[in-house]
Amino acid sequence: MASDARGVVSVHDAILALIPAILALAALAGAVLSWSWGTALAVGSVPASGTVGYALFYNPPAGVGEN
């Protein structure tokens, strides 16, 4: 859920932005290192999956009024 204050990015918003950034960096690294796209995205999916796991299980979003 977005924060009430404008211009403030919550942890969960940052995590949502980080997931495709990790995959884009992996694709870029794969292009530079001449890896196949499948290999590059498989390598990038490991930290991206860890980011999703962190967001869901270690620091889950709270419902409205639970903070």
Short mmCIF file of N, CA and C in Angstrom, two decimals:
data_model
loop_
_atom_site.label_atom_id
_atom_site.label_comp_id
_atom_site.label_asym_id
_atom_site.label_seq_id
_atom_site.Cartn_x
_atom_site.Cartn_y
_atom_site.Cartn_z
N MET A 1 0.84 -1.17 0.00
CA MET A 1 0.00 0.00 0.00
C MET A 1 0.89 1.24 0.00
N ALA A 2 0.53 2.20 -0.75
CA ALA A 2 1.32 3.43 -0.85
C ALA A 2 1.18 4.24 0.43
N SER A 3 2.21 4.99 0.72
CA SER A 3 2.21 5.84 1.91
C SER A 3 1.28 7.03 1.68
N ASP A 4 0.79 7.59 2.78
CA ASP A 4 -0.06 8.77 2.67
C ASP A 4 0.74 10.01 2.27
N ALA A 5 2.01 10.06 2.65
CA ALA A 5 2.85 11.20 2.32
C ALA A 5 3.30 11.11 0.86
N ARG A 6 3.21 12.21 0.16
CA ARG A 6 3.65 12.22 -1.24
C ARG A 6 5.17 12.25 -1.29
N GLY A 7 5.72 11.55 -2.27
CA GLY A 7 7.16 11.53 -2.44
C GLY A 7 7.88 10.52 -1.57
N VAL A 8 7.15 9.81 -0.72
CA VAL A 8 7.76 8.80 0.14
C VAL A 8 7.51 7.43 -0.49
N VAL A 9 8.59 6.70 -0.69
CA VAL A 9 8.49 5.37 -1.28
C VAL A 9 8.57 4.34 -0.16
N SER A 10 7.58 3.47 -0.09
CA SER A 10 7.59 2.44 0.94
C SER A 10 8.55 1.32 0.54
N VAL A 11 8.87 0.48 1.49
CA VAL A 11 9.76 -0.66 1.23
C VAL A 11 9.16 -1.57 0.17
N HIS A 12 7.87 -1.78 0.25
CA HIS A 12 7.23 -2.69 -0.70
C HIS A 12 7.17 -2.10 -2.11
N ASP A 13 7.04 -0.80 -2.23
CA ASP A 13 7.11 -0.17 -3.54
C ASP A 13 8.51 -0.31 -4.13
N ALA A 14 9.52 -0.15 -3.29
CA ALA A 14 10.90 -0.31 -3.75
C ALA A 14 11.17 -1.74 -4.18
N ILE A 15 10.62 -2.70 -3.46
CA ILE A 15 10.81 -4.11 -3.82
C ILE A 15 10.15 -4.40 -5.16
N LEU A 16 8.96 -3.85 -5.40
CA LEU A 16 8.30 -4.05 -6.68
C LEU A 16 9.11 -3.47 -7.84
N ALA A 17 9.81 -2.38 -7.60
CA ALA A 17 10.67 -1.81 -8.64
C ALA A 17 11.96 -2.60 -8.79
N LEU A 18 12.41 -3.23 -7.73
CA LEU A 18 13.68 -3.97 -7.75
C LEU A 18 13.59 -5.27 -8.54
N ILE A 19 12.45 -5.92 -8.53
CA ILE A 19 12.31 -7.23 -9.19
C ILE A 19 12.59 -7.13 -10.70
N PRO A 20 11.94 -6.24 -11.46
CA PRO A 20 12.28 -6.17 -12.89
C PRO A 20 13.67 -5.59 -13.13
N ALA A 21 14.16 -4.75 -12.21
CA ALA A 21 15.51 -4.21 -12.37
C ALA A 21 16.55 -5.32 -12.29
N ILE A 22 16.35 -6.26 -11.39
CA ILE A 22 17.27 -7.40 -11.28
C ILE A 22 17.25 -8.22 -12.56
N LEU A 23 16.07 -8.48 -13.09
CA LEU A 23 15.97 -9.27 -14.32
C LEU A 23 16.55 -8.51 -15.52
N ALA A 24 16.39 -7.20 -15.55
CA ALA A 24 16.98 -6.40 -16.64
C ALA A 24 18.50 -6.41 -16.55
N LEU A 25 19.03 -6.31 -15.35
CA LEU A 25 20.49 -6.39 -15.18
C LEU A 25 21.02 -7.76 -15.59
N ALA A 26 20.29 -8.80 -15.28
CA ALA A 26 20.71 -10.14 -15.69
C ALA A 26 20.68 -10.28 -17.21
N ALA A 27 19.67 -9.72 -17.85
CA ALA A 27 19.61 -9.78 -19.31
C ALA A 27 20.75 -8.98 -19.94
N LEU A 28 21.06 -7.83 -19.36
CA LEU A 28 22.17 -7.02 -19.84
C LEU A 28 23.50 -7.75 -19.66
N ALA A 29 23.69 -8.35 -18.50
CA ALA A 29 24.91 -9.12 -18.25
C ALA A 29 25.00 -10.30 -19.20
N GLY A 30 23.89 -10.94 -19.49
CA GLY A 30 23.88 -12.04 -20.43
C GLY A 30 24.25 -11.61 -21.84
N ALA A 31 23.80 -10.42 -22.23
CA ALA A 31 24.15 -9.91 -23.55
C ALA A 31 25.63 -9.56 -23.63
N VAL A 32 26.16 -8.97 -22.56
CA VAL A 32 27.58 -8.60 -22.53
C VAL A 32 28.47 -9.83 -22.50
N LEU A 33 28.06 -10.84 -21.75
CA LEU A 33 28.88 -12.05 -21.59
C LEU A 33 28.56 -13.13 -22.62
N SER A 34 27.70 -12.83 -23.56
CA SER A 34 27.30 -13.76 -24.63
C SER A 34 26.66 -15.03 -24.11
N TRP A 35 25.88 -14.90 -23.05
CA TRP A 35 25.11 -16.04 -22.54
C TRP A 35 23.82 -16.14 -23.35
N SER A 36 23.19 -17.30 -23.31
CA SER A 36 21.87 -17.41 -23.91
C SER A 36 20.87 -16.66 -23.01
N TRP A 37 19.74 -16.26 -23.60
CA TRP A 37 18.75 -15.53 -22.81
C TRP A 37 18.22 -16.39 -21.67
N GLY A 38 18.05 -17.67 -21.94
CA GLY A 38 17.56 -18.58 -20.90
C GLY A 38 18.50 -18.66 -19.72
N THR A 39 19.79 -18.73 -19.99
CA THR A 39 20.78 -18.79 -18.91
C THR A 39 20.80 -17.48 -18.13
N ALA A 40 20.80 -16.36 -18.84
CA ALA A 40 20.84 -15.06 -18.17
C ALA A 40 19.62 -14.86 -17.28
N LEU A 41 18.45 -15.19 -17.78
CA LEU A 41 17.24 -14.99 -16.98
C LEU A 41 17.13 -16.01 -15.86
N ALA A 42 17.68 -17.20 -16.05
CA ALA A 42 17.71 -18.18 -14.96
C ALA A 42 18.61 -17.68 -13.83
N VAL A 43 19.74 -17.10 -14.19
CA VAL A 43 20.64 -16.53 -13.18
C VAL A 43 19.97 -15.34 -12.49
N GLY A 44 19.28 -14.51 -13.24
CA GLY A 44 18.60 -13.35 -12.65
C GLY A 44 17.38 -13.71 -11.83
N SER A 45 16.78 -14.86 -12.11
CA SER A 45 15.58 -15.24 -11.37
C SER A 45 15.89 -15.65 -9.93
N VAL A 46 17.13 -16.04 -9.66
CA VAL A 46 17.47 -16.44 -8.28
C VAL A 46 17.38 -15.25 -7.33
N PRO A 47 18.09 -14.13 -7.58
CA PRO A 47 17.91 -12.99 -6.65
C PRO A 47 16.52 -12.36 -6.74
N ALA A 48 15.88 -12.42 -7.90
CA ALA A 48 14.53 -11.88 -8.01
C ALA A 48 13.56 -12.69 -7.15
N SER A 49 13.71 -14.01 -7.16
CA SER A 49 12.87 -14.87 -6.32
C SER A 49 13.15 -14.63 -4.84
N GLY A 50 14.40 -14.41 -4.52
CA GLY A 50 14.74 -14.09 -3.13
C GLY A 50 14.11 -12.79 -2.68
N THR A 51 14.03 -11.83 -3.59
CA THR A 51 13.38 -10.56 -3.28
C THR A 51 11.89 -10.74 -3.03
N VAL A 52 11.25 -11.56 -3.84
CA VAL A 52 9.83 -11.86 -3.65
C VAL A 52 9.63 -12.58 -2.32
N GLY A 53 10.49 -13.54 -2.01
CA GLY A 53 10.39 -14.26 -0.73
C GLY A 53 10.56 -13.33 0.45
N TYR A 54 11.49 -12.39 0.35
CA TYR A 54 11.68 -11.41 1.42
C TYR A 54 10.41 -10.58 1.61
N ALA A 55 9.84 -10.12 0.49
CA ALA A 55 8.66 -9.26 0.58
C ALA A 55 7.45 -10.00 1.12
N LEU A 56 7.32 -11.28 0.81
CA LEU A 56 6.13 -12.02 1.23
C LEU A 56 6.24 -12.62 2.62
N PHE A 57 7.43 -13.12 2.98
CA PHE A 57 7.54 -13.91 4.21
C PHE A 57 8.32 -13.23 5.32
N TYR A 58 9.37 -12.48 5.00
CA TYR A 58 10.18 -11.86 6.04
C TYR A 58 9.62 -10.51 6.45
N ASN A 59 9.18 -9.73 5.48
CA ASN A 59 8.64 -8.40 5.74
C ASN A 59 7.31 -8.26 4.99
N PRO A 60 6.27 -9.01 5.42
CA PRO A 60 5.01 -8.98 4.67
C PRO A 60 4.29 -7.65 4.83
N PRO A 61 3.50 -7.28 3.83
CA PRO A 61 2.73 -6.05 3.95
C PRO A 61 1.65 -6.19 5.03
N ALA A 62 1.43 -5.13 5.73
CA ALA A 62 0.41 -5.12 6.79
C ALA A 62 -0.88 -4.54 6.23
N GLY A 63 -1.98 -4.99 6.76
CA GLY A 63 -3.26 -4.44 6.35
C GLY A 63 -3.42 -3.01 6.87
N VAL A 64 -4.42 -2.33 6.38
CA VAL A 64 -4.67 -0.96 6.80
C VAL A 64 -4.99 -0.94 8.29
N GLY A 65 -4.29 -0.12 9.03
CA GLY A 65 -4.53 0.01 10.46
C GLY A 65 -3.78 -0.98 11.33
N GLU A 66 -2.97 -1.86 10.74
CA GLU A 66 -2.22 -2.84 11.53
C GLU A 66 -0.86 -2.32 11.96
N ASN A 67 -0.42 -1.18 11.44
CA ASN A 67 0.90 -0.66 11.81
C ASN A 67 0.88 -0.02 13.14
#
